[in-house]
Short mmCIF file of C-alpha atoms (C1' of nucleotides) in Angstrom, two decimals:
data_model
loop_
_atom_site.label_atom_id
_atom_site.label_comp_id
_atom_site.label_asym_id
_atom_site.label_seq_id
_atom_site.Cartn_x
_atom_site.Cartn_y
_atom_site.Cartn_z
CA UNK H 1 2.50 -12.00 24.22
CA UNK H 2 1.41 -8.38 24.25
CA UNK H 3 1.98 -5.80 21.53
CA UNK H 4 1.05 -2.22 21.14
CA UNK H 5 0.88 0.73 18.82
CA UNK H 6 1.46 4.10 20.35
CA UNK H 7 0.60 6.90 17.86
CA UNK H 8 1.26 10.51 18.52
CA UNK H 9 -1.87 12.60 17.79
CA UNK H 10 0.05 15.36 16.10
CA UNK H 11 -1.60 14.68 12.72
CA UNK H 12 -3.98 12.45 10.91
CA UNK H 13 -3.26 8.69 11.03
CA UNK H 14 -0.36 8.34 8.70
CA UNK H 15 -0.16 5.34 6.41
CA UNK H 16 3.24 4.37 7.77
CA UNK H 17 1.78 4.26 11.25
CA UNK H 18 -1.11 2.30 9.99
CA UNK H 19 1.21 -0.29 8.51
CA UNK H 20 3.09 -0.55 11.82
CA UNK H 21 -0.14 -0.92 13.63
CA UNK H 22 -1.25 -3.61 11.17
CA UNK H 23 1.87 -5.79 11.71
CA UNK H 24 1.67 -5.47 15.41
CA UNK H 25 -2.06 -6.35 15.30
CA UNK H 26 -1.35 -9.29 12.85
CA UNK H 27 1.45 -10.66 15.13
CA UNK H 28 -0.81 -10.34 18.23
CA UNK H 29 -3.70 -12.07 16.46
CA UNK H 30 -1.56 -14.76 14.92
CA UNK H 31 -0.21 -15.70 18.38
CA UNK H 32 -3.38 -15.31 20.42
CA UNK H 33 -1.75 -12.31 22.08
CA UNK H 34 -3.06 -8.95 23.28
CA UNK H 35 -3.08 -5.83 21.21
CA UNK H 36 -3.05 -2.47 22.91
CA UNK H 37 -3.43 1.07 21.60
CA UNK H 38 -2.19 3.98 23.68
CA UNK H 39 -1.78 7.59 22.81
CA UNK H 40 1.75 9.14 23.02
CA UNK H 41 0.80 12.72 23.55
CA UNK H 42 3.72 13.95 25.53
CA UNK H 43 4.17 16.82 22.95
CA UNK H 44 1.07 18.67 24.39
CA UNK H 45 1.56 21.60 22.16
CA UNK H 46 1.08 19.66 18.94
CA UNK H 47 -1.35 17.06 20.13
CA UNK H 48 -5.10 17.34 19.71
CA UNK H 49 -8.30 15.51 20.46
CA UNK H 50 -9.32 15.86 16.82
CA UNK H 51 -6.36 13.76 15.72
CA UNK H 52 -6.99 11.09 18.43
CA UNK H 53 -10.45 10.73 16.92
CA UNK H 54 -9.02 10.48 13.41
CA UNK H 55 -6.61 7.71 14.58
CA UNK H 56 -9.27 5.69 16.34
CA UNK H 57 -11.73 6.14 13.45
CA UNK H 58 -9.24 4.93 10.82
CA UNK H 59 -7.97 1.93 12.73
CA UNK H 60 -11.57 0.78 13.01
CA UNK H 61 -12.19 1.47 9.37
CA UNK H 62 -9.23 -0.76 8.44
CA UNK H 63 -10.53 -3.44 10.64
CA UNK H 64 -7.82 -3.18 13.26
CA UNK H 65 -9.27 -3.58 16.73
CA UNK H 66 -7.68 -3.69 20.17
CA UNK H 67 -8.18 -5.47 23.38
CA UNK H 68 -6.84 -2.81 25.69
CA UNK H 69 -6.25 0.94 25.51
CA UNK H 70 -7.77 4.05 24.39
CA UNK H 71 -11.57 3.99 24.37
CA UNK H 72 -11.91 0.38 25.19
CA UNK H 73 -10.06 0.76 28.57
CA UNK H 74 -8.24 -1.80 30.63
CA UNK H 75 -6.47 -2.10 33.93
CA UNK H 76 -4.21 0.94 33.36
CA UNK H 77 -6.44 3.94 33.22
CA UNK H 78 -7.04 5.89 29.99
CA UNK H 79 -3.92 5.01 28.07
CA UNK H 80 -3.00 8.58 27.33
CA UNK H 81 0.47 9.82 28.36
CA UNK H 82 -0.78 13.36 29.02
CA UNK H 83 -2.78 11.89 31.98
CA UNK H 84 0.30 10.14 33.50
CA UNK H 85 2.77 12.98 33.89
CA UNK H 86 2.94 12.38 37.68
CA UNK H 87 4.03 8.84 37.07
CA UNK H 88 6.83 9.83 34.78
CA UNK H 89 8.02 12.54 37.17
CA UNK H 90 8.12 10.18 39.90
CA UNK H 91 10.29 7.82 37.82
CA UNK H 92 12.55 10.67 36.81
CA UNK H 93 12.97 11.74 40.45
CA UNK H 94 13.81 8.22 41.57
CA UNK H 95 16.44 7.96 38.89
CA UNK H 96 17.80 11.31 39.99
CA UNK H 97 17.96 10.27 43.61
CA UNK H 98 19.67 7.07 42.76
CA UNK H 99 22.36 8.93 40.83
CA UNK H 100 21.40 7.50 37.58
CA UNK H 101 20.29 10.79 36.18
CA UNK H 102 21.27 14.38 36.72
CA UNK H 103 19.84 17.91 36.46
CA UNK H 104 20.93 20.04 33.46
CA UNK H 105 19.51 23.62 33.20
CA UNK H 106 16.22 22.53 34.80
CA UNK H 107 15.87 19.41 32.67
CA UNK H 108 16.86 15.98 33.84
CA UNK H 109 19.25 13.87 31.75
CA UNK H 110 19.77 10.11 31.94
CA UNK H 111 23.39 9.36 32.63
CA UNK H 112 24.63 6.95 30.04
CA UNK H 113 27.58 4.76 31.22
CA UNK H 114 30.20 5.23 28.71
CA UNK H 115 31.68 1.76 28.87
CA UNK H 116 30.29 -1.46 27.59
CA UNK H 117 27.82 -1.80 24.81
CA UNK H 118 24.17 -2.64 24.38
CA UNK H 119 23.36 -5.90 22.53
CA UNK H 120 19.95 -7.19 21.57
CA UNK H 121 18.22 -9.45 19.10
CA UNK H 122 16.05 -7.74 16.62
CA UNK H 123 13.30 -10.04 15.17
CA UNK H 124 13.80 -8.87 11.57
CA UNK H 125 17.42 -7.76 11.81
CA UNK H 126 19.14 -10.28 14.05
CA UNK H 127 21.84 -9.35 16.50
CA UNK H 128 22.30 -5.62 17.12
CA UNK H 129 25.17 -3.94 18.93
CA UNK H 130 25.63 -0.33 19.98
CA UNK H 131 28.68 1.00 21.76
CA UNK H 132 27.61 3.16 24.75
CA UNK H 133 30.28 5.60 23.97
CA UNK H 134 28.23 6.67 20.94
CA UNK H 135 25.06 7.26 23.07
CA UNK H 136 24.70 10.69 24.50
CA UNK H 137 23.20 11.46 27.82
CA UNK H 138 19.62 12.11 26.91
CA UNK H 139 16.77 14.19 28.47
CA UNK H 140 14.06 12.30 30.14
CA UNK H 141 12.21 15.20 31.77
CA UNK H 142 12.05 18.63 30.12
CA UNK H 143 12.53 21.80 32.05
CA UNK H 144 8.81 22.23 32.05
CA UNK H 145 8.64 18.95 33.85
CA UNK H 146 7.05 17.14 30.99
CA UNK H 147 8.43 13.83 30.04
CA UNK H 148 10.10 13.10 26.73
CA UNK H 149 9.17 10.26 24.45
CA UNK H 150 12.04 8.10 25.67
CA UNK H 151 10.89 8.15 29.30
CA UNK H 152 7.12 8.07 28.76
CA UNK H 153 7.22 5.31 26.22
CA UNK H 154 9.55 3.12 28.16
CA UNK H 155 7.66 3.60 31.40
CA UNK H 156 4.36 2.69 29.59
CA UNK H 157 5.85 -0.37 28.01
CA UNK H 158 6.95 -1.52 31.34
CA UNK H 159 3.74 -0.65 33.17
CA UNK H 160 1.62 -2.15 30.57
CA UNK H 161 3.77 -5.35 30.41
CA UNK H 162 4.49 -5.10 26.70
CA UNK H 163 6.51 -8.16 25.65
CA UNK H 164 7.15 -7.28 21.95
CA UNK H 165 7.88 -3.87 20.45
CA UNK H 166 7.53 -3.67 16.74
CA UNK H 167 8.09 -0.12 15.45
CA UNK H 168 9.64 1.81 12.66
CA UNK H 169 13.28 1.58 11.88
CA UNK H 170 13.62 5.25 12.46
CA UNK H 171 13.68 4.47 16.23
CA UNK H 172 16.24 1.81 15.93
CA UNK H 173 19.04 4.04 17.02
CA UNK H 174 17.09 5.16 20.11
CA UNK H 175 16.63 1.55 21.28
CA UNK H 176 19.82 1.45 23.39
CA UNK H 177 18.39 4.41 25.36
CA UNK H 178 15.21 2.50 26.01
CA UNK H 179 17.03 -0.66 27.05
CA UNK H 180 19.20 1.35 29.40
CA UNK H 181 16.11 2.84 30.96
CA UNK H 182 14.47 -0.54 31.44
CA UNK H 183 17.56 -1.96 32.97
CA UNK H 184 17.75 1.03 35.36
CA UNK H 185 14.19 0.35 36.32
CA UNK H 186 14.79 -3.30 36.80
CA UNK H 187 12.28 -4.28 34.20
CA UNK H 188 12.42 -7.20 31.71
CA UNK H 189 13.60 -6.06 28.38
CA UNK H 190 11.02 -6.87 25.73
CA UNK H 191 11.68 -8.26 22.26
CA UNK H 192 12.36 -5.59 19.65
CA UNK H 193 11.49 -5.67 16.03
CA UNK H 194 12.34 -2.69 13.75
CA UNK H 195 10.17 -2.67 10.76
CA UNK H 196 11.37 -1.31 7.44
CA UNK H 197 10.24 2.24 6.62
CA UNK H 198 7.78 3.10 3.90
CA UNK H 199 9.32 5.32 1.29
CA UNK H 200 7.83 7.76 -1.12
CA UNK H 201 8.54 7.34 -4.88
CA UNK H 202 11.75 9.39 -4.35
CA UNK H 203 13.15 6.73 -2.06
CA UNK H 204 12.87 8.89 1.06
CA UNK H 205 10.88 8.28 4.22
CA UNK H 206 7.21 8.70 3.46
CA UNK H 207 5.97 12.08 4.77
CA UNK H 208 3.81 15.10 4.08
CA UNK H 209 6.28 15.97 1.41
CA UNK H 210 4.82 13.16 -0.69
CA UNK H 211 1.34 14.71 -0.56
CA UNK H 212 -1.44 13.62 1.66
CA UNK H 213 -0.41 10.21 3.07
CA UNK H 214 -3.16 9.93 5.75
CA UNK H 215 -5.38 6.94 5.83
CA UNK H 216 -8.39 9.22 5.60
CA UNK H 217 -7.14 10.56 2.21
CA UNK H 218 -7.05 6.99 0.90
CA UNK H 219 -10.69 6.57 2.05
CA UNK H 220 -11.53 9.78 0.32
CA UNK H 221 -9.99 8.36 -2.79
CA UNK H 222 -12.79 5.87 -2.79
CA UNK H 223 -10.71 2.86 -1.61
CA UNK H 224 -12.17 -0.13 0.13
CA UNK H 225 -10.61 -0.79 3.50
CA UNK H 226 -10.14 -4.46 2.62
CA UNK H 227 -8.12 -3.45 -0.44
CA UNK H 228 -5.87 -1.12 1.53
CA UNK H 229 -5.48 -3.73 4.26
CA UNK H 230 -4.47 -6.31 1.68
CA UNK H 231 -2.03 -3.92 -0.07
CA UNK H 232 -0.37 -2.93 3.23
CA UNK H 233 0.31 -6.54 4.15
CA UNK H 234 2.34 -6.90 0.92
CA UNK H 235 4.69 -4.11 1.95
CA UNK H 236 7.59 -6.07 3.45
CA UNK H 237 5.83 -9.35 3.64
CA UNK H 238 4.10 -12.09 1.61
CA UNK H 239 2.18 -15.13 2.46
CA UNK H 240 4.01 -17.35 0.03
CA UNK H 241 2.93 -19.22 -3.16
CA UNK H 242 2.67 -15.94 -5.01
CA UNK H 243 -0.55 -15.21 -3.40
CA UNK H 244 -1.49 -11.60 -3.66
CA UNK H 245 -5.21 -11.23 -3.05
CA UNK H 246 -6.24 -12.62 0.34
CA UNK H 247 -8.33 -11.98 3.35
CA UNK H 248 -7.67 -11.24 6.96
CA UNK H 249 -8.06 -14.90 8.13
CA UNK H 250 -5.42 -16.04 5.79
CA UNK H 251 -2.94 -13.32 6.83
CA UNK H 252 -3.48 -14.02 10.52
CA UNK H 253 -2.88 -17.73 9.82
CA UNK H 254 0.38 -17.11 8.02
CA UNK H 255 1.85 -13.92 9.51
CA UNK H 256 5.15 -13.86 11.40
CA UNK H 257 7.26 -10.90 12.08
CA UNK H 258 10.32 -13.10 11.56
CA UNK H 259 9.41 -13.20 7.83
CA UNK H 260 9.18 -9.46 7.43
CA UNK H 261 11.76 -8.19 5.06
CA UNK H 262 14.33 -5.80 6.62
CA UNK H 263 14.52 -3.46 3.59
CA UNK H 264 12.29 -0.50 3.00
CA UNK H 265 9.25 -0.48 0.52
CA UNK H 266 8.16 2.20 -1.76
CA UNK H 267 4.51 2.97 -1.34
CA UNK H 268 3.22 2.62 -4.94
CA UNK H 269 -0.39 3.86 -5.46
CA UNK H 270 -0.66 2.26 -8.91
CA UNK H 271 -0.83 -1.24 -7.60
CA UNK H 272 -3.03 -0.24 -4.78
CA UNK H 273 -5.56 1.09 -7.26
CA UNK H 274 -5.41 -1.99 -9.31
CA UNK H 275 -6.01 -4.08 -6.11
CA UNK H 276 -8.95 -1.93 -5.26
CA UNK H 277 -10.47 -2.67 -8.64
CA UNK H 278 -10.08 -6.38 -7.93
CA UNK H 279 -11.82 -6.02 -4.66
CA UNK H 280 -14.68 -4.11 -6.22
CA UNK H 281 -15.07 -6.87 -8.82
CA UNK H 282 -15.02 -9.50 -6.10
CA UNK H 283 -17.76 -7.83 -4.09
CA UNK H 284 -21.06 -9.66 -4.06
CA UNK H 285 -23.87 -7.97 -6.05
CA UNK H 286 -25.87 -7.15 -3.01
CA UNK H 287 -22.96 -5.69 -1.04
CA UNK H 288 -21.89 -3.68 -4.04
CA UNK H 289 -25.36 -2.30 -4.57
CA UNK H 290 -25.51 -1.22 -1.00
CA UNK H 291 -22.25 0.59 -0.83
CA UNK H 292 -22.68 2.00 -4.36
CA UNK H 293 -25.97 3.63 -3.59
CA UNK H 294 -24.68 5.04 -0.34
CA UNK H 295 -21.59 6.45 -2.05
CA UNK H 296 -23.64 8.08 -4.85
CA UNK H 297 -25.95 9.69 -2.45
CA UNK H 298 -22.93 10.92 -0.52
CA UNK H 299 -21.39 12.36 -3.67
CA UNK H 300 -24.65 14.05 -4.60
CA UNK H 301 -25.20 15.19 -1.04
CA UNK H 302 -28.79 14.19 -1.19
CA UNK H 303 -31.09 11.25 -0.92
CA UNK H 304 -31.77 9.28 -4.13
CA UNK H 305 -35.22 9.14 -5.64
CA UNK H 306 -36.89 5.73 -5.98
CA UNK H 307 -36.83 6.14 -9.73
CA UNK H 308 -33.10 6.81 -9.72
CA UNK H 309 -32.43 3.92 -7.44
CA UNK H 310 -34.17 1.47 -9.78
CA UNK H 311 -32.38 2.85 -12.80
CA UNK H 312 -28.99 2.75 -11.06
CA UNK H 313 -29.57 -0.84 -9.84
CA UNK H 314 -29.99 -1.90 -13.44
CA UNK H 315 -26.67 -0.49 -14.59
CA UNK H 316 -24.64 -1.37 -11.53
CA UNK H 317 -23.38 -4.78 -12.64
CA UNK H 318 -21.74 -3.17 -15.81
CA UNK H 319 -20.33 -0.37 -13.73
CA UNK H 320 -18.80 -2.76 -11.15
CA UNK H 321 -16.83 -4.34 -13.94
CA UNK H 322 -15.07 -1.18 -14.99
CA UNK H 323 -14.34 1.04 -12.05
CA UNK H 324 -11.15 1.18 -10.03
CA UNK H 325 -12.43 3.19 -7.05
CA UNK H 326 -15.78 4.07 -5.64
CA UNK H 327 -15.13 7.64 -6.73
CA UNK H 328 -15.46 6.51 -10.33
CA UNK H 329 -19.10 5.58 -9.67
CA UNK H 330 -21.10 8.77 -9.74
CA UNK H 331 -19.67 10.07 -13.03
CA UNK H 332 -20.60 6.75 -14.67
CA UNK H 333 -24.26 6.81 -13.58
CA UNK H 334 -24.74 10.56 -13.90
CA UNK H 335 -26.87 10.23 -16.98
CA UNK H 336 -29.43 8.17 -15.00
CA UNK H 337 -30.15 10.92 -12.45
CA UNK H 338 -33.30 12.91 -12.41
CA UNK H 339 -31.44 16.06 -13.00
CA UNK H 340 -31.23 18.40 -16.08
CA UNK H 341 -29.58 16.44 -18.88
CA UNK H 342 -27.11 17.92 -21.24
CA UNK H 343 -25.33 16.55 -24.25
CA UNK H 344 -21.72 17.38 -24.70
CA UNK H 345 -21.83 19.53 -27.79
CA UNK H 346 -18.25 18.85 -28.88
CA UNK H 347 -18.69 15.11 -28.60
CA UNK H 348 -21.99 15.26 -30.33
CA UNK H 349 -20.41 17.05 -33.26
CA UNK H 350 -17.70 14.35 -33.47
CA UNK H 351 -20.12 11.51 -33.90
CA UNK H 352 -22.81 13.34 -35.85
CA UNK H 353 -23.38 12.29 -39.50
CA UNK H 354 -26.30 11.89 -41.77
CA UNK H 355 -26.05 8.10 -41.72
CA UNK H 356 -26.12 8.27 -37.94
CA UNK H 357 -29.06 10.65 -37.91
CA UNK H 358 -31.07 8.30 -40.08
CA UNK H 359 -30.32 5.44 -37.73
CA UNK H 360 -31.30 7.49 -34.76
CA UNK H 361 -34.64 8.35 -36.25
CA UNK H 362 -35.38 4.75 -37.22
CA UNK H 363 -34.70 3.26 -33.79
CA UNK H 364 -36.76 5.95 -32.11
CA UNK H 365 -39.73 4.98 -34.16
CA UNK H 366 -39.16 1.32 -33.40
CA UNK H 367 -38.64 1.98 -29.69
CA UNK H 368 -41.81 3.97 -29.60
CA UNK H 369 -43.84 0.92 -30.59
CA UNK H 370 -41.85 -1.58 -28.57
CA UNK H 371 -44.01 -2.83 -25.71
CA UNK H 372 -41.50 -5.01 -23.94
CA UNK H 373 -38.52 -2.68 -23.33
CA UNK H 374 -36.28 -5.42 -22.29
CA UNK H 375 -32.44 -5.66 -22.58
CA UNK H 376 -32.55 -8.37 -25.14
CA UNK H 377 -35.22 -6.68 -27.22
CA UNK H 378 -33.28 -3.45 -27.28
CA UNK H 379 -30.07 -5.28 -28.37
CA UNK H 380 -31.89 -7.22 -31.10
CA UNK H 381 -33.64 -4.28 -32.58
CA UNK H 382 -30.62 -2.06 -32.64
CA UNK H 383 -28.56 -4.75 -34.28
CA UNK H 384 -31.27 -5.59 -36.78
CA UNK H 385 -31.77 -2.03 -37.75
CA UNK H 386 -27.96 -1.73 -38.34
CA UNK H 387 -28.22 -4.51 -40.82
CA UNK H 388 -31.33 -3.00 -42.50
CA UNK H 389 -29.62 0.20 -43.09
CA UNK H 390 -26.24 -1.33 -43.78
CA UNK H 391 -24.80 0.98 -41.20
CA UNK H 392 -21.60 0.24 -39.26
CA UNK H 393 -21.99 -0.33 -35.54
CA UNK H 394 -19.59 2.50 -34.79
CA UNK H 395 -21.69 5.00 -36.77
CA UNK H 396 -25.06 3.98 -35.41
CA UNK H 397 -24.22 3.14 -31.92
CA UNK H 398 -21.91 6.08 -30.95
CA UNK H 399 -24.42 8.66 -32.04
CA UNK H 400 -27.03 6.79 -29.97
CA UNK H 401 -24.66 6.69 -27.05
CA UNK H 402 -24.08 10.41 -27.04
CA UNK H 403 -27.76 11.13 -27.53
CA UNK H 404 -28.82 8.97 -24.52
CA UNK H 405 -25.88 9.29 -22.11
CA UNK H 406 -24.63 12.64 -23.09
CA UNK H 407 -21.04 11.56 -23.75
CA UNK H 408 -18.92 9.20 -25.87
CA UNK H 409 -17.79 7.31 -22.84
CA UNK H 410 -20.44 5.43 -20.91
CA UNK H 411 -21.40 2.03 -19.59
CA UNK H 412 -22.38 -0.43 -22.29
CA UNK H 413 -24.89 0.98 -24.62
CA UNK H 414 -27.83 -1.48 -24.49
CA UNK H 415 -27.62 -1.68 -20.68
CA UNK H 416 -27.58 2.08 -20.46
CA UNK H 417 -30.72 2.39 -22.60
CA UNK H 418 -32.38 -0.34 -20.67
CA UNK H 419 -31.48 1.22 -17.44
CA UNK H 420 -32.71 4.70 -18.41
CA UNK H 421 -36.13 3.37 -19.46
CA UNK H 422 -38.37 3.81 -22.43
CA UNK H 423 -39.82 7.29 -21.77
CA UNK H 424 -36.53 9.00 -20.99
CA UNK H 425 -34.82 7.33 -23.89
CA UNK H 426 -37.55 8.45 -26.27
CA UNK H 427 -37.36 11.96 -24.91
CA UNK H 428 -33.65 12.21 -25.34
CA UNK H 429 -33.63 10.77 -28.79
CA UNK H 430 -36.38 13.23 -29.72
CA UNK H 431 -34.29 16.07 -28.29
CA UNK H 432 -31.27 15.00 -30.36
CA UNK H 433 -33.36 14.61 -33.55
CA UNK H 434 -34.83 18.07 -33.15
CA UNK H 435 -31.50 19.75 -33.21
CA UNK H 436 -30.18 17.73 -36.13
"C1'" G Q 1 31.00 14.18 9.73
"C1'" G Q 2 29.65 10.21 13.55
"C1'" C Q 3 26.61 5.84 14.67
"C1'" C Q 4 23.20 2.42 12.48
"C1'" C Q 5 20.13 -0.05 8.80
"C1'" C Q 6 19.34 -1.72 3.82
"C1'" G Q 7 20.67 -3.52 -1.48
"C1'" U Q 8 16.61 -9.44 -6.82
"C1'" C Q 9 12.93 -6.53 -13.09
"C1'" G Q 10 10.64 0.73 -12.97
"C1'" U Q 11 7.53 -0.87 -8.31
"C1'" C Q 12 5.89 -4.81 -4.58
"C1'" C Q 13 7.00 -9.75 -3.49
"C1'" A Q 14 9.10 -15.45 -4.47
"C1'" G Q 15 13.99 -17.35 -3.87
"C1'" A Q 16 16.58 -19.50 2.87
"C1'" G Q 17 24.04 -23.25 -1.71
"C1'" G Q 18 22.64 -27.07 -6.67
"C1'" C Q 19 15.25 -27.50 -8.57
"C1'" C Q 20 17.43 -20.26 -11.39
"C1'" U Q 21 19.09 -20.20 -19.13
"C1'" A Q 22 15.93 -16.38 -11.60
"C1'" G Q 23 9.30 -17.14 -10.69
"C1'" G Q 24 4.50 -14.20 -9.72
"C1'" A Q 25 1.96 -9.42 -9.47
"C1'" C Q 26 1.42 -4.08 -10.81
"C1'" G Q 27 2.88 -0.87 -14.60
"C1'" C Q 28 4.64 -0.88 -19.66
"C1'" U Q 29 4.68 -2.67 -25.07
"C1'" G Q 30 2.24 -5.81 -28.78
"C1'" G Q 31 -1.97 -8.81 -29.96
"C1'" G Q 32 -7.09 -10.86 -29.18
"C1'" U Q 33 -12.23 -9.53 -27.91
"C1'" U Q 34 -15.07 -5.00 -29.36
"C1'" U Q 35 -20.36 0.08 -30.27
"C1'" U Q 36 -17.12 3.88 -26.24
"C1'" C Q 37 -14.37 3.32 -21.71
"C1'" A Q 38 -13.19 -0.46 -19.05
"C1'" A Q 39 -12.86 -5.59 -17.67
"C1'" C Q 40 -11.01 -10.05 -19.54
"C1'" C Q 41 -7.42 -13.46 -22.42
"C1'" C Q 42 -2.61 -14.21 -24.86
"C1'" A Q 43 2.41 -12.73 -25.81
"C1'" G Q 44 6.79 -9.69 -24.88
"C1'" A Q 45 10.61 -6.34 -22.93
"C1'" A Q 46 12.50 -5.84 -17.98
"C1'" A Q 47 16.49 -7.52 -12.20
"C1'" C Q 48 20.47 -10.91 -8.63
"C1'" G Q 49 24.96 -2.95 -7.76
"C1'" C Q 50 30.33 -4.06 -8.09
"C1'" C Q 51 34.97 -6.71 -6.62
"C1'" G Q 52 37.16 -10.43 -4.05
"C1'" G Q 53 36.73 -15.02 -0.89
"C1'" U Q 54 34.50 -19.86 0.85
"C1'" U Q 55 32.65 -24.04 -1.99
"C1'" C Q 56 32.79 -29.26 -6.79
"C1'" G Q 57 28.79 -25.44 -7.08
"C1'" A Q 58 26.41 -18.72 -4.75
"C1'" A Q 59 21.06 -14.39 -6.04
"C1'" U Q 60 21.63 -17.41 -1.59
"C1'" C Q 61 27.46 -17.62 3.24
"C1'" C Q 62 31.90 -14.11 4.38
"C1'" G Q 63 34.79 -9.53 3.49
"C1'" G Q 64 35.37 -5.08 1.00
"C1'" U Q 65 33.40 -1.39 -2.09
"C1'" C Q 66 29.73 1.61 -4.14
"C1'" G Q 67 24.87 3.23 -3.74
"C1'" G Q 68 20.38 4.40 -0.92
"C1'" G Q 69 18.10 5.42 3.74
"C1'" G Q 70 17.46 6.52 9.10
"C1'" C Q 71 19.17 8.85 13.52
"C1'" U Q 72 22.29 12.53 15.36
"C1'" G Q 73 15.87 17.68 19.24
"C1'" C Q 74 13.92 19.81 26.13
"C1'" C Q 75 9.62 15.71 18.03
"C1'" A Q 76 8.02 10.97 18.21
#
RNA sequence: GGCCCCGUCGUCCAGAGGCCUAGGACGCUGGGUUUUCAACCCAGAAACGCCGGUUCGAAUCCGGUCGGGGCUGCCA
């Protein structure tokens, strides 16, 4: 069993293509088959090397690897159609000389017999039938002698011995043309599977009209590849038992193209975001620390100082519990950075009160003489002082939060104070008290 | 217009004739927890497009209808 994905490098890797690649990859892996990636760049004007790199990079990021094809090589050259134009011309010429095609204003058209019909079994859709009287003679070689998609793709599928073609439903009506070409070339007709399209929220084929739908844009959103992978699996397929969060191994074990739904799915970012949060929470502490520090450094566009790293590490467990994407990280730990610190004036005003001020001054004094600045000591002291002064938690804690973190919304208060460290906390409290 | 595909909560999926007064998840609403924001827990609203047929019995099979979508390029 051999499957392929054949993206056109006329844009960034599109999420719809990624999903098609994923299902092909899964089917190949589930059946101990071969997965091949080739580049369909017959449209030389719109294709570019930059996009090939983007496609390759994002397949790898998603964890989709291939056994044959672009970059990894194999018995068929470089797996780029732009390098095989001679081969396609040769085929077009042979069809011409056999009377199966004809010249039309410099281009070559395949002659579609207008009797009979084409019948084939589609894995997800069952028996398909197209009357040939509905199929037009189609161009296989353009007047500039470059092959069209129909020709190049079909020849490659034959030459590379593809056994199963799973592609988007948008090409379903072109399938009779491809079967006709294969028959004309005396090749075995592979098994077809037309996967349901991905729709935007408006119920139309997902495209640039729906904003940036490239895989790289999802990475830029701070998504984990495992989460996107998991989410894409659920678009048109499910492993059963209402299982929703699962890893690669489980999918490979259960996946079958025959169980893919024939109806289109709307790509809903909301659930994807939720799922990403689940994956973040399920990440081990060590792994999360590693990727978090890297991400923060990336966002800041600089290396982190040792002091910052040790502070951040202390708060990370709390942050991991409450973020949805990696992009939520840096804003949450911003107050721990060794950078000019500023309190949001408006928010300060909204929590400021004489009762709060009094609490602030008291805990500063207590903190000052506290030798063991531990998390539990901080919490005990702050709660005790609340009781002493008969102050409500909200009054005492919120003003402290704004004073120490700069805003009303932050990671948990005691953890934030503990992470920031005694010296910086005292300094910030002093600063707030000064301007009271 | 022609050809083709599709049709279960707003969304993703479960359901492959009786187990369905249709199940799970996201989202939404209400509640709990609570020092913020989250996370977490509990509860709730929410769907088989419609009409026929087959059958003792249909979300499940068939036909029609309506609705949505794709293709109709010397793009892929």
